Every structure is written in C-alpha cells, then in structure tokens.
Amino acid sequence: MNSNHERSQARLSISGMDCPTCVVRLEEGLKKLPGVEEARVNFAAENASVSYDPALVSSDDLADAVHSMGYSAVNTAAGTRDEMSRLTVNIGGMTCAACVRRVEKALEAVEGVAEASVNLATGRADIRYNTGTMAGVVDIAAIRSAVSSAGYEFLGVVGDRTDDDPIERIRKQEERDLIRKLAMGIALSVLIFIGSMPMLFPFVRAIPESTRLPMIFILTTPVLFWVGGRFYSGAFKALMQKTADMNTLVAVGTLSAYLYSTVAVLFPGVFFSSGAGAHVYFDGAAMIITIVLLGRFLEARARGRASDAIRRLVDLTPKTARVMRGGGEKEISVESLVPGDVVLVRPGEKIPTDGVIESGSTAVDESMLTGESVPVEKREGDDVYGGTINSTGGVTFRVTQVGNGTMLARIIELVEQAQGSKAPIQRTADRVAAVFVPVVMSIALAAFLVWYFLVPDAGFVQALLIFVSVLIISCPCAMGLATPVAVMVGTGLGAFSGVLIRGGESLERAYRVDTVVFDKTGTLTEGNPRVTDTVTVPGVSERELLLAAATAEARSEHPLAAAIVQSAKSMGIVPEEVSEVTALSGLGVRARTDEGTVLAGSGELFSQNSMNDEGMFDAAETYREAGKTVVVVSREDTLLGFIALRDEPKPESGAVVRELTRRGIDVVMLTGDNEATARAIATDLGIETVIAGVLPEDKARRLSDIQDRGRIVAMVGDGINDAPALVQADVGIAMGTGTDVAIEAADVTLMRNDLTAILQALDLSRMTMKTIKQNLFWAFFYNSLGIPVAAGVLYPVAGILLSPVVAATAMALSSIFVVGNSLRLRLSWQRRMKK
C-alpha cells in the first residue's frame, strides 16, 4: 500500500449473506482489491468494515466489488450511497415459492433497489433501497411496472393502517370466488365422475357412448377453464416471463389429460384403430382441478387465521374518545384527537390513545402490551397507553401521542415487519423452488418417454398418466409456506405475550443462543437502589456528607443519584445551588458550588485525583464485598466519607439464571459496577462469570470478545445505555416498556420488566424453529418421495402406480399440513403459557 496516503475507513451494509462461508468469501474478495489493507465482515450485523487507501480504491469500488460477488451493498459511511430506506408493498396473485423468487428478481432489477424480500404468507414485499437513486412517485411507478411485468398485481404501499387493508380485501374476495367456483367444480365433477363410471352406475349404461362422452366433454370444459382458470392464466403469465411455477405444473398436467381425452372423443381414429373403445380421462382432469382448488381454499382460510395477529391488534383501539373541549364533554373519533387534548375514561372502557394521567387513580389492564394479566396501578403523572383497559376508577389524561406515534401503533408496525421478514433458513427453500419446477418438468417428460418407449405394453395412455401424476404431485406450495406461516404465527403469539420479535432472522438466531449476558442494574436487580449506610471521616457529620452528595447528584437521572437525593430529602436536606455539573463517564460526577468543588463517584475517581485514604477505602471494600455500591464524596479535595447503597435482585432473577443454566446456556453478568459488588450479587444469583468495571462504551467490545470464542450471545439490557451492546450481540433483548431506543436497537423487546419473559422469548424461538424444520422436512420429504413414486419406480417391485387424482389429493394435503402444523404452534404455546 502507498504509505503517502492516509487510510480511510468504509462501513458497508451487506445483504444476501447466508452463512459464515459468505463472510470468508467477502473478506477474501475485498482484500484482493488494490489499496485494501483490512476487511472484516460481521455476519450477524450484516456489515463490513474496510480499511483502504483512497488513492487506490474508492468506497463505491468496494460496494461494486461486493455486488460482483453476488451480494447487495450500500456504503453507510460515505456520501453518495449512504442512505438506505425501507418500503413495503402489497402484491397480489402469488401462489407458490416460485412466485416469490420471480417477484424478488423483478423488484431487485429496479434501479436503486438493494434487496427485496417477498413473503408468500402475508402477500407483501419488503424493499430496501438507496434514497440517493430513487425518489418520490417515480419509485412507485417503477415498482408497479416491475410487479405488473412479472405477471402479478401491485396492490399499493403499506402505510397508515386503515380498515380497508388491500391484502385482507383481496383475501376475502378470493375466498368468496373460491367458494363459488368450488361449488360449481364439485357439482360438475360429481356428474363427470358418474358419467365416466358406467360399471359403478348401471343407469349410465343406458346412455349411448356416442352421447355420453360428448356430454362429459361439455361438462369438463367449464371446470377446467372457469373453475380452474386461475391456474391457466398463471401458467400463461409464467410462460410470458420464460419461467414456470406451480400453475404451470397444474395447467400442463390437466391440459394434457383434457386434450388427449378431447381428441379421443372427437377424433377417435387418432389413438384407436376403430371408432369405439376410447379411454378418456375427463374425470381425472376435472377432479384434479377441483381438489387442488379445494386445497387452495383451505390453505387460504388457514393463512387468514395465521395473519390475524395484526387485525386483533388493530381492533384493540376504540373508535371514539370522550374529550373535554369548550368547557364540556364531547365524544369524537379517535382520529380527531390531538396532543394536549384532555380525555375522560370511565371504568371498563378502553383507553383511546397514549397520554399522562392528570386526575384520578385506577388499575389498568395492560396485558395487550405486556402479556401480564395483573392490572397495573395508575395515578396522577403515570403513563397510559392506547388499547389498554381502564379496570376500576375513572380518570382524565392529557394526550401525548396519536396515530402512528402511539405505543400500540409502533407494536403493530414491528409485528408487521416481523411477519413480512424472512428467516435465513427460508432462503435455501426459495433457491430450491426457483429451479424446482423446470427440474420437475424434465423428470415428468423423462418418465413419459421411459414408459412410452421402454416399458412393455404401457402405451401412450399409461405414459401420459405417469406424466400428469409427476407434474401434479410435485407442486412446491408447501416449500413456499413452510417458513413464513410459522414466522407469522410465532411473532404474532409473541406480540400478545409481551415479547416483540423483530423477525424471522431474530427468531432463528435466538434459537441458537448458548450464552446470555445480563446487565446488572435494572435488569438483574430492581434498579431502585436505596441508601443503607453512611460512613464519614472524623469531624464530618452525616448531614454534611449527604448535603455534598445530594448537591453533586441532584441533576443526574442515574438510579444511584436518585436514591442519594431521596435519602437527603427524607432528612430535610436541600441541595446547594450549582454553577456547573460535569459527568465523568464511568467514574462519577463533579459539581461546582459557592462552597467549592464537590466530587461524588467511585474509588478510582479519587485515586485519579490523588485523594487516597487507605483506611476509608478499606472500609468501603467491606461494604462492596457485601454486595453494596459505594459512592465516595469529597469537597475541595478533602474526603468527607462514603455512602453505601444496595440494589436488591429481582425476585425472579435467581430462578431465571438457574433455568438458563439447566438448559446448558452460559450466564454472564456484565456491569459497570466494581468487582466486589458485582461478585456479591452474582453469588446470590448463582452466576459464575462476572465482567465488572466496564465502561458503557466498552460493553460492545467485551461482547465481541465472547463472540470471537465462537459463542452465540444474547445481551439483556434496559435498551437505552446498553444500546451499543444490544446491537453488537447476536440477539439483543431489551427489558422494560419498549422505548424508541429499545425497539430500534434490540432484536427482541420485552414489554414488561420481568426476566421470566426471556425464557418465554427463547421458548417461542425454539418452538417456532422446530415448527419450521418440521414443515421444511415434510415439504422436501414429500416431494423426494412423491415424485419417484408418481414416476412409477415402485411399479416393477410392488405394482404401485399413482393416479393423477391421488397425486392431486396428496399435493393439496401437503400444503394444508404445513399451514396446519404452523397453526398448531398456537395451541402448543397456549399450553406452555398455562403452566
């Protein structure tokens, strides 16, 4: 590298990585570029940090190199390509996993789109794009064109939630259409079957074959082209795109049987030497269409149930609010509320939006937010949230948030993003599905040729039936639904249990966690320390010590500071006026007053300021060993003494730590507190590994050290000062009530301050991933077994052949099984929650 130029640092956001092998490939590829000194790729965070010589290579060159290796990259540290935005759109007309990949490719071809992730179960596409390339209405027009050109329907951008959800409207319309066509298909298929089986129905024998077969032809035609019209139109769209999908398999299979039978009826001499004895398969074609459509209907109903989490959340918000305006009470729509309005809520009513109680006291059922069924006591000054239920007393509150700014709206947005996300395991299924249909068509054609030319006495008809059976049984619907429906159910269940999971990737990573790192204060402990002891130097009174400490800590929001100030106030001590307050990161605080400079903080702070009283510090160490935090206080470089505080562990902390250990998960305490205090608390809770005295900015580095040992780490913190560590962890778990910082930084947000919710989050991840693996196993196993059986490989040894009707039934059942198995997750979770 040319040493005359300074190094620059680029940070790239990378999407498309599937496994650690991608990391190695990217690092090696970037290092080959001239001027690149170092490249480090983080698989979990999906980014790369590159050190390079700007005279030899640019940041855009780095991004282009990543693109050339098959990944998407955006430079998040430099000018032209730095802003990434997200857009979610509704897509109609998708039927299988092959559709998913086709839409993704079409969207990714739009200029500026870095990545498109399409979810078959929700009917939505999540698009990440570069705002420097795309702008305004042109973006939507380009996306609409790409979707339409691919043969699907663009149903608009997902924005504000309204009662008119286009996906839900399309789903209901589709169900009505399916019911109408199913009724027709079943009725006609029954008649066709009866007419095709004179040996079973003697009265049919009285109808001459020359009349009976044309009648069956007439009845079959509307079944195929009206009842099953969606399959043929879908296949035609795929043909126009030079691809193939599930519709192609159904269309080719049924059309083959129909056309053969039609020729056999209208031109019998083509297949038979005489005009009699024509074998037709109108009944098979009609029943295949009807059975596949029935499977589609049952699947649509089940998918509707899987996606009801969003609808249930939206339904929590009342439609009207009773607001105090013009000196009186007035009922208005919730949409008309504005911040500052004063709203009256009576017992038993839902709270219409977020606010702060101005008068009255009550108990509020917040289970829809936290999953905790016990009502929460609320009084003047407490926050209330829209959608929760006022249980006991009447209150008035002042509105602070409306519309998309409310807690419920943010939860709905998070659940929508989670349900539209794609777990990494799904990428494998999508890649398989993309090439699956062409491979199946090749297998079906090969089976036809083998049976027609190589199997004695098989003939054209038997070869045709084999061809149709292979096509019908191999539809990849189950592959496309295996993961997204389970993710939808899992994230929806989490939302109603007070566990907000960012998406499929977070679910999958949580399933593999083998190390849980806890912050101490406010996470393992109550976060409300209290003063237990005051120790002064000779000649200094307790009031002097508390006055100095309270003066230094009065402006701090730290829990220790609040406890000291509260203790001083209980003794009638009023803090002094201060002219300047300086926070000393990780050490303490300095305050300047008319009486001199006051220091309050750790022993290290005083060592740095050359105030070493061995006797005082030895006494302080005794308190630390008892699990107490010690705040040393001085005025004008003279030690006054120290204050000991104790933050008690939460009642459930020990049980949660023991349960994690029982599961084979390592537990680590990571804290800024001193070693002795941290060890005392850790010993009480049964935690063996303690990393103490860590400054906030160093927590992420300590987590990285653990990850470098090959551990999959979950970090549990309060979601505010622990945000860098939450981002660094493989799974960031934010405790508390879901602040903006928590939701943004964490993979999992626990809506109640209860550590048992961590076990619920891990259990939900495990149960969802178990369901996904069962679904994928069934989907792949079914096709691996069904295709060769349909091709006739068992016929020589067991005489087994599958008729096209049986193949259609098996195909429909496979999709229903996958969706039903995902819905079963709800029952399993409900049983778990009752324990």
mmCIF file of C-alpha atoms in Angstrom, residues 413-693:
data_model
loop_
_atom_site.group_PDB
_atom_site.id
_atom_site.type_symbol
_atom_site.label_atom_id
_atom_site.label_comp_id
_atom_site.label_asym_id
_atom_site.label_seq_id
_atom_site.Cartn_x
_atom_site.Cartn_y
_atom_site.Cartn_z
ATOM 1 C CA GLU A 413 -45.517 -1.791 12.850
ATOM 2 C CA LEU A 414 -42.937 -4.049 14.463
ATOM 3 C CA VAL A 415 -45.194 -7.105 14.147
ATOM 4 C CA GLU A 416 -45.921 -6.257 10.504
ATOM 5 C CA GLN A 417 -42.193 -6.044 9.779
ATOM 6 C CA ALA A 418 -41.576 -9.288 11.653
ATOM 7 C CA GLN A 419 -44.341 -11.163 9.845
ATOM 8 C CA GLY A 420 -43.080 -9.910 6.499
ATOM 9 C CA SER A 421 -39.491 -10.890 7.255
ATOM 10 C CA LYS A 422 -37.703 -13.966 6.021
ATOM 11 C CA ALA A 423 -35.697 -16.340 8.202
ATOM 12 C CA PRO A 424 -32.293 -17.288 6.741
ATOM 13 C CA ILE A 425 -33.409 -20.915 6.561
ATOM 14 C CA GLN A 426 -36.110 -19.843 4.080
ATOM 15 C CA ARG A 427 -33.509 -18.644 1.581
ATOM 16 C CA THR A 428 -32.490 -22.235 0.920
ATOM 17 C CA ALA A 429 -36.091 -23.212 0.219
ATOM 18 C CA ASP A 430 -36.526 -20.224 -2.101
ATOM 19 C CA ARG A 431 -33.415 -21.104 -4.096
ATOM 20 C CA VAL A 432 -34.579 -24.702 -4.436
ATOM 21 C CA ALA A 433 -38.058 -23.595 -5.512
ATOM 22 C CA ALA A 434 -36.608 -21.297 -8.167
ATOM 23 C CA VAL A 435 -35.185 -24.267 -10.090
ATOM 24 C CA PHE A 436 -37.615 -26.892 -8.843
ATOM 25 C CA VAL A 437 -40.375 -26.545 -11.448
ATOM 26 C CA PRO A 438 -38.123 -26.822 -14.529
ATOM 27 C CA VAL A 439 -36.436 -29.867 -12.979
ATOM 28 C CA VAL A 440 -39.809 -31.486 -12.259
ATOM 29 C CA MET A 441 -40.998 -30.888 -15.819
ATOM 30 C CA SER A 442 -37.822 -32.544 -17.073
ATOM 31 C CA ILE A 443 -38.413 -35.530 -14.767
ATOM 32 C CA ALA A 444 -42.043 -35.797 -15.916
ATOM 33 C CA LEU A 445 -41.012 -35.733 -19.575
ATOM 34 C CA ALA A 446 -38.295 -38.324 -18.939
ATOM 35 C CA ALA A 447 -40.818 -40.563 -17.142
ATOM 36 C CA PHE A 448 -43.213 -40.246 -20.075
ATOM 37 C CA LEU A 449 -40.528 -41.241 -22.583
ATOM 38 C CA VAL A 450 -39.367 -44.191 -20.464
ATOM 39 C CA TRP A 451 -42.884 -45.543 -20.040
ATOM 40 C CA TYR A 452 -43.838 -44.972 -23.666
ATOM 41 C CA PHE A 453 -40.731 -46.410 -25.309
ATOM 42 C CA LEU A 454 -39.156 -48.781 -22.780
ATOM 43 C CA VAL A 455 -41.960 -50.320 -20.678
ATOM 44 C CA PRO A 456 -43.648 -53.209 -22.488
ATOM 45 C CA ASP A 457 -47.420 -52.927 -23.003
ATOM 46 C CA ALA A 458 -47.545 -49.490 -21.315
ATOM 47 C CA GLY A 459 -48.529 -47.459 -24.344
ATOM 48 C CA PHE A 460 -49.305 -43.795 -24.750
ATOM 49 C CA VAL A 461 -52.179 -43.627 -22.268
ATOM 50 C CA GLN A 462 -50.194 -45.062 -19.343
ATOM 51 C CA ALA A 463 -47.207 -42.874 -20.150
ATOM 52 C CA LEU A 464 -49.498 -39.839 -20.225
ATOM 53 C CA LEU A 465 -50.958 -40.689 -16.807
ATOM 54 C CA ILE A 466 -47.456 -41.030 -15.358
ATOM 55 C CA PHE A 467 -46.535 -37.653 -16.869
ATOM 56 C CA VAL A 468 -49.602 -35.977 -15.350
ATOM 57 C CA SER A 469 -49.100 -37.600 -11.920
ATOM 58 C CA VAL A 470 -45.487 -36.423 -11.658
ATOM 59 C CA LEU A 471 -46.448 -32.865 -12.545
ATOM 60 C CA ILE A 472 -49.396 -32.691 -10.159
ATOM 61 C CA ILE A 473 -47.789 -34.244 -7.080
ATOM 62 C CA SER A 474 -44.703 -32.048 -7.172
ATOM 63 C CA CYS A 475 -46.215 -28.561 -6.813
ATOM 64 C CA PRO A 476 -43.911 -26.555 -4.492
ATOM 65 C CA CYS A 477 -46.626 -24.785 -2.474
ATOM 66 C CA ALA A 478 -45.562 -26.437 0.776
ATOM 67 C CA MET A 479 -41.965 -25.223 0.338
ATOM 68 C CA GLY A 480 -43.074 -21.633 -0.038
ATOM 69 C CA LEU A 481 -45.341 -21.736 3.011
ATOM 70 C CA ALA A 482 -43.114 -23.758 5.358
ATOM 71 C CA THR A 483 -41.291 -20.807 6.920
ATOM 72 C CA PRO A 484 -43.391 -17.632 6.510
ATOM 73 C CA VAL A 485 -46.595 -19.018 8.028
ATOM 74 C CA ALA A 486 -44.677 -20.300 11.073
ATOM 75 C CA VAL A 487 -42.925 -16.924 11.451
ATOM 76 C CA MET A 488 -46.281 -15.156 11.201
ATOM 77 C CA VAL A 489 -47.781 -17.321 13.935
ATOM 78 C CA GLY A 490 -44.685 -17.133 16.154
ATOM 79 C CA THR A 491 -44.253 -13.353 16.012
ATOM 80 C CA GLY A 492 -47.990 -12.838 16.468
ATOM 81 C CA LEU A 493 -48.011 -15.032 19.573
ATOM 82 C CA GLY A 494 -45.019 -13.129 20.887
ATOM 83 C CA ALA A 495 -46.799 -9.790 20.454
ATOM 84 C CA PHE A 496 -49.723 -10.957 22.579
ATOM 85 C CA SER A 497 -47.369 -12.319 25.230
ATOM 86 C CA GLY A 498 -45.396 -9.087 25.600
ATOM 87 C CA VAL A 499 -42.453 -10.431 23.569
ATOM 88 C CA LEU A 500 -41.807 -8.360 20.426
ATOM 89 C CA ILE A 501 -39.555 -10.213 17.983
ATOM 90 C CA ARG A 502 -38.095 -8.211 15.103
ATOM 91 C CA GLY A 503 -38.461 -11.008 12.556
ATOM 92 C CA GLY A 504 -37.546 -14.430 11.235
ATOM 93 C CA GLU A 505 -33.813 -13.811 11.439
ATOM 94 C CA SER A 506 -34.060 -12.836 15.103
ATOM 95 C CA LEU A 507 -36.126 -15.969 15.774
ATOM 96 C CA GLU A 508 -33.527 -18.162 14.135
ATOM 97 C CA ARG A 509 -30.583 -16.581 15.965
ATOM 98 C CA ALA A 510 -32.363 -16.771 19.340
ATOM 99 C CA TYR A 511 -32.853 -20.490 18.757
ATOM 100 C CA ARG A 512 -29.056 -20.946 18.642
ATOM 101 C CA VAL A 513 -28.143 -18.785 21.667
ATOM 102 C CA ASP A 514 -25.706 -20.521 24.032
ATOM 103 C CA THR A 515 -24.624 -17.532 26.154
ATOM 104 C CA VAL A 516 -26.831 -14.924 27.846
ATOM 105 C CA VAL A 517 -25.120 -11.746 29.061
ATOM 106 C CA PHE A 518 -27.034 -9.668 31.625
ATOM 107 C CA ASP A 519 -26.584 -6.050 32.539
ATOM 108 C CA LYS A 520 -26.876 -5.791 36.332
ATOM 109 C CA THR A 521 -28.643 -2.587 37.359
ATOM 110 C CA GLY A 522 -32.297 -2.553 36.391
ATOM 111 C CA THR A 523 -32.032 -5.920 34.657
ATOM 112 C CA LEU A 524 -30.977 -8.492 37.244
ATOM 113 C CA THR A 525 -31.741 -6.041 40.025
ATOM 114 C CA GLU A 526 -34.772 -3.868 40.731
ATOM 115 C CA GLY A 527 -32.988 -0.762 39.503
ATOM 116 C CA ASN A 528 -34.172 1.125 42.585
ATOM 117 C CA PRO A 529 -31.217 1.184 44.971
ATOM 118 C CA ARG A 530 -31.611 2.633 48.457
ATOM 119 C CA VAL A 531 -29.099 4.104 50.880
ATOM 120 C CA THR A 532 -28.216 1.561 53.564
ATOM 121 C CA ASP A 533 -25.150 3.113 55.265
ATOM 122 C CA THR A 534 -23.260 6.401 55.555
ATOM 123 C CA VAL A 535 -19.638 6.399 56.771
ATOM 124 C CA THR A 536 -17.882 9.712 57.450
ATOM 125 C CA VAL A 537 -14.326 10.729 58.234
ATOM 126 C CA PRO A 538 -13.721 12.108 61.749
ATOM 127 C CA GLY A 539 -15.140 15.604 62.188
ATOM 128 C CA VAL A 540 -17.723 15.292 59.352
ATOM 129 C CA SER A 541 -21.410 14.783 60.125
ATOM 130 C CA GLU A 542 -23.846 12.585 58.203
ATOM 131 C CA ARG A 543 -25.780 15.720 57.122
ATOM 132 C CA GLU A 544 -22.629 17.284 55.671
ATOM 133 C CA LEU A 545 -21.895 14.092 53.730
ATOM 134 C CA LEU A 546 -25.440 13.803 52.362
ATOM 135 C CA LEU A 547 -25.614 17.534 51.538
ATOM 136 C CA ALA A 548 -22.460 17.345 49.438
ATOM 137 C CA ALA A 549 -23.536 14.101 47.748
ATOM 138 C CA ALA A 550 -27.076 15.340 47.007
ATOM 139 C CA THR A 551 -25.689 18.606 45.624
ATOM 140 C CA ALA A 552 -23.459 16.715 43.190
ATOM 141 C CA GLU A 553 -26.136 14.215 42.169
ATOM 142 C CA ALA A 554 -29.226 16.456 42.066
ATOM 143 C CA ARG A 555 -29.232 16.861 38.283
ATOM 144 C CA SER A 556 -28.417 13.232 37.491
ATOM 145 C CA GLU A 557 -31.055 10.712 36.431
ATOM 146 C CA HIS A 558 -28.936 7.722 37.465
ATOM 147 C CA PRO A 559 -30.739 5.399 39.935
ATOM 148 C CA LEU A 560 -27.906 5.747 42.481
ATOM 149 C CA ALA A 561 -28.129 9.534 42.291
ATOM 150 C CA ALA A 562 -31.904 9.459 42.730
ATOM 151 C CA ALA A 563 -31.523 7.251 45.827
ATOM 152 C CA ILE A 564 -28.977 9.628 47.400
ATOM 153 C CA VAL A 565 -31.115 12.699 46.698
ATOM 154 C CA GLN A 566 -34.195 10.960 48.101
ATOM 155 C CA SER A 567 -32.306 9.969 51.269
ATOM 156 C CA ALA A 568 -31.165 13.579 51.738
ATOM 157 C CA LYS A 569 -34.675 14.915 51.235
ATOM 158 C CA SER A 570 -36.025 12.493 53.861
ATOM 159 C CA MET A 571 -33.721 14.265 56.343
ATOM 160 C CA GLY A 572 -34.875 17.717 55.222
ATOM 161 C CA ILE A 573 -31.631 18.465 53.380
ATOM 162 C CA VAL A 574 -31.919 20.865 50.435
ATOM 163 C CA PRO A 575 -29.145 20.572 47.803
ATOM 164 C CA GLU A 576 -26.985 23.648 47.187
ATOM 165 C CA GLU A 577 -27.127 25.696 44.006
ATOM 166 C CA VAL A 578 -24.506 24.577 41.485
ATOM 167 C CA SER A 579 -22.914 26.635 38.715
ATOM 168 C CA GLU A 580 -21.567 23.697 36.680
ATOM 169 C CA VAL A 581 -22.031 19.914 36.619
ATOM 170 C CA THR A 582 -19.735 17.579 34.706
ATOM 171 C CA ALA A 583 -20.462 13.882 34.230
ATOM 172 C CA LEU A 584 -17.283 11.797 34.373
ATOM 173 C CA SER A 585 -18.030 8.733 32.233
ATOM 174 C CA GLY A 586 -17.974 5.572 34.291
ATOM 175 C CA LEU A 587 -16.420 7.368 37.280
ATOM 176 C CA GLY A 588 -18.888 9.810 38.806
ATOM 177 C CA VAL A 589 -19.812 13.492 38.751
ATOM 178 C CA ARG A 590 -18.174 16.879 39.503
ATOM 179 C CA ALA A 591 -20.240 19.872 40.668
ATOM 180 C CA ARG A 592 -19.046 23.442 41.256
ATOM 181 C CA THR A 593 -20.766 25.382 44.058
ATOM 182 C CA ASP A 594 -20.139 28.551 46.025
ATOM 183 C CA GLU A 595 -18.738 26.327 48.793
ATOM 184 C CA GLY A 596 -16.225 24.676 46.460
ATOM 185 C CA THR A 597 -15.997 21.737 44.051
ATOM 186 C CA VAL A 598 -17.780 18.527 45.043
ATOM 187 C CA LEU A 599 -16.853 15.097 43.686
ATOM 188 C CA ALA A 600 -19.060 12.002 44.031
ATOM 189 C CA GLY A 601 -18.240 8.660 42.458
ATOM 190 C CA SER A 602 -16.107 5.552 42.536
ATOM 191 C CA GLY A 603 -12.876 4.997 44.408
ATOM 192 C CA GLU A 604 -10.977 5.177 41.119
ATOM 193 C CA LEU A 605 -12.165 8.770 40.672
ATOM 194 C CA PHE A 606 -10.477 9.753 43.917
ATOM 195 C CA SER A 607 -7.332 7.809 43.129
ATOM 196 C CA GLN A 608 -7.045 9.802 39.901
ATOM 197 C CA ASN A 609 -7.424 12.989 41.938
ATOM 198 C CA SER A 610 -4.737 11.902 44.446
ATOM 199 C CA MET A 611 -7.098 11.506 47.373
ATOM 200 C CA ASN A 612 -6.056 8.182 48.881
ATOM 201 C CA ASP A 613 -7.275 7.392 52.391
ATOM 202 C CA GLU A 614 -6.325 3.755 52.879
ATOM 203 C CA GLY A 615 -8.453 3.320 55.974
ATOM 204 C CA MET A 616 -11.518 4.814 54.315
ATOM 205 C CA PHE A 617 -11.108 2.749 51.139
ATOM 206 C CA ASP A 618 -10.533 -0.451 53.141
ATOM 207 C CA ALA A 619 -13.802 0.182 54.985
ATOM 208 C CA ALA A 620 -15.559 0.829 51.688
ATOM 209 C CA GLU A 621 -14.281 -2.503 50.325
ATOM 210 C CA THR A 622 -16.011 -4.314 53.199
ATOM 211 C CA TYR A 623 -19.343 -2.885 52.069
ATOM 212 C CA ARG A 624 -18.649 -3.765 48.439
ATOM 213 C CA GLU A 625 -17.982 -7.355 49.395
ATOM 214 C CA ALA A 626 -21.449 -7.389 50.946
ATOM 215 C CA GLY A 627 -22.921 -6.546 47.534
ATOM 216 C CA LYS A 628 -23.329 -2.829 48.107
ATOM 217 C CA THR A 629 -22.338 0.013 45.809
ATOM 218 C CA VAL A 630 -20.153 2.666 47.400
ATOM 219 C CA VAL A 631 -20.219 6.350 46.390
ATOM 220 C CA VAL A 632 -17.262 8.286 47.774
ATOM 221 C CA VAL A 633 -17.747 12.046 48.361
ATOM 222 C CA SER A 634 -15.273 14.928 48.665
ATOM 223 C CA ARG A 635 -15.359 18.717 48.834
ATOM 224 C CA GLU A 636 -12.447 20.864 47.756
ATOM 225 C CA ASP A 637 -10.107 17.822 47.539
ATOM 226 C CA THR A 638 -10.982 16.732 51.081
ATOM 227 C CA LEU A 639 -12.640 13.359 51.621
ATOM 228 C CA LEU A 640 -15.915 13.531 53.527
ATOM 229 C CA GLY A 641 -16.780 9.831 53.558
ATOM 230 C CA PHE A 642 -18.848 7.407 51.540
ATOM 231 C CA ILE A 643 -22.431 6.292 51.072
ATOM 232 C CA ALA A 644 -23.324 2.605 50.669
ATOM 233 C CA LEU A 645 -26.351 1.636 48.575
ATOM 234 C CA ARG A 646 -27.936 -1.701 47.838
ATOM 235 C CA ASP A 647 -29.921 -2.594 44.719
ATOM 236 C CA GLU A 648 -31.769 -5.799 45.539
ATOM 237 C CA PRO A 649 -32.048 -8.562 42.901
ATOM 238 C CA LYS A 650 -35.463 -9.028 41.335
ATOM 239 C CA PRO A 651 -37.447 -11.864 42.927
ATOM 240 C CA GLU A 652 -37.318 -13.952 39.749
ATOM 241 C CA SER A 653 -33.648 -13.353 38.866
ATOM 242 C CA GLY A 654 -32.235 -16.391 40.652
ATOM 243 C CA ALA A 655 -34.840 -18.773 39.212
ATOM 244 C CA VAL A 656 -34.255 -17.487 35.670
ATOM 245 C CA VAL A 657 -30.485 -17.857 35.992
ATOM 246 C CA ARG A 658 -30.873 -21.404 37.314
ATOM 247 C CA GLU A 659 -33.241 -22.329 34.480
ATOM 248 C CA LEU A 660 -30.872 -20.954 31.839
ATOM 249 C CA THR A 661 -28.009 -22.907 33.405
ATOM 250 C CA ARG A 662 -30.157 -26.058 33.477
ATOM 251 C CA ARG A 663 -30.683 -25.648 29.728
ATOM 252 C CA GLY A 664 -26.934 -25.585 29.161
ATOM 253 C CA ILE A 665 -26.770 -21.844 28.488
ATOM 254 C CA ASP A 666 -23.826 -19.927 29.964
ATOM 255 C CA VAL A 667 -24.827 -16.884 32.033
ATOM 256 C CA VAL A 668 -22.568 -13.819 32.295
ATOM 257 C CA MET A 669 -23.001 -10.600 34.287
ATOM 258 C CA LEU A 670 -21.621 -7.514 32.501
ATOM 259 C CA THR A 671 -21.651 -4.372 34.621
ATOM 260 C CA GLY A 672 -20.001 -1.050 35.203
ATOM 261 C CA ASP A 673 -20.091 -1.700 38.945
ATOM 262 C CA ASN A 674 -16.948 -2.723 40.804
ATOM 263 C CA GLU A 675 -15.810 -6.329 41.037
ATOM 264 C CA ALA A 676 -16.640 -6.898 44.704
ATOM 265 C CA THR A 677 -20.218 -5.587 44.491
ATOM 266 C CA ALA A 678 -20.892 -7.417 41.239
ATOM 267 C CA ARG A 679 -19.482 -10.681 42.639
ATOM 268 C CA ALA A 680 -21.697 -10.465 45.716
ATOM 269 C CA ILE A 681 -24.865 -10.089 43.621
ATOM 270 C CA ALA A 682 -23.686 -12.773 41.179
ATOM 271 C CA THR A 683 -23.053 -15.225 44.016
ATOM 272 C CA ASP A 684 -26.568 -14.645 45.351
ATOM 273 C CA LEU A 685 -27.994 -15.418 41.902
ATOM 274 C CA GLY A 686 -25.722 -18.332 41.007
ATOM 275 C CA ILE A 687 -23.784 -16.556 38.226
ATOM 276 C CA GLU A 688 -20.181 -17.713 37.928
ATOM 277 C CA THR A 689 -18.837 -15.430 35.196
ATOM 278 C CA VAL A 690 -18.684 -11.726 36.037
ATOM 279 C CA ILE A 691 -17.209 -8.946 33.914
ATOM 280 C CA ALA A 692 -17.163 -5.854 36.138
ATOM 281 C CA GLY A 693 -15.930 -2.273 35.961
#
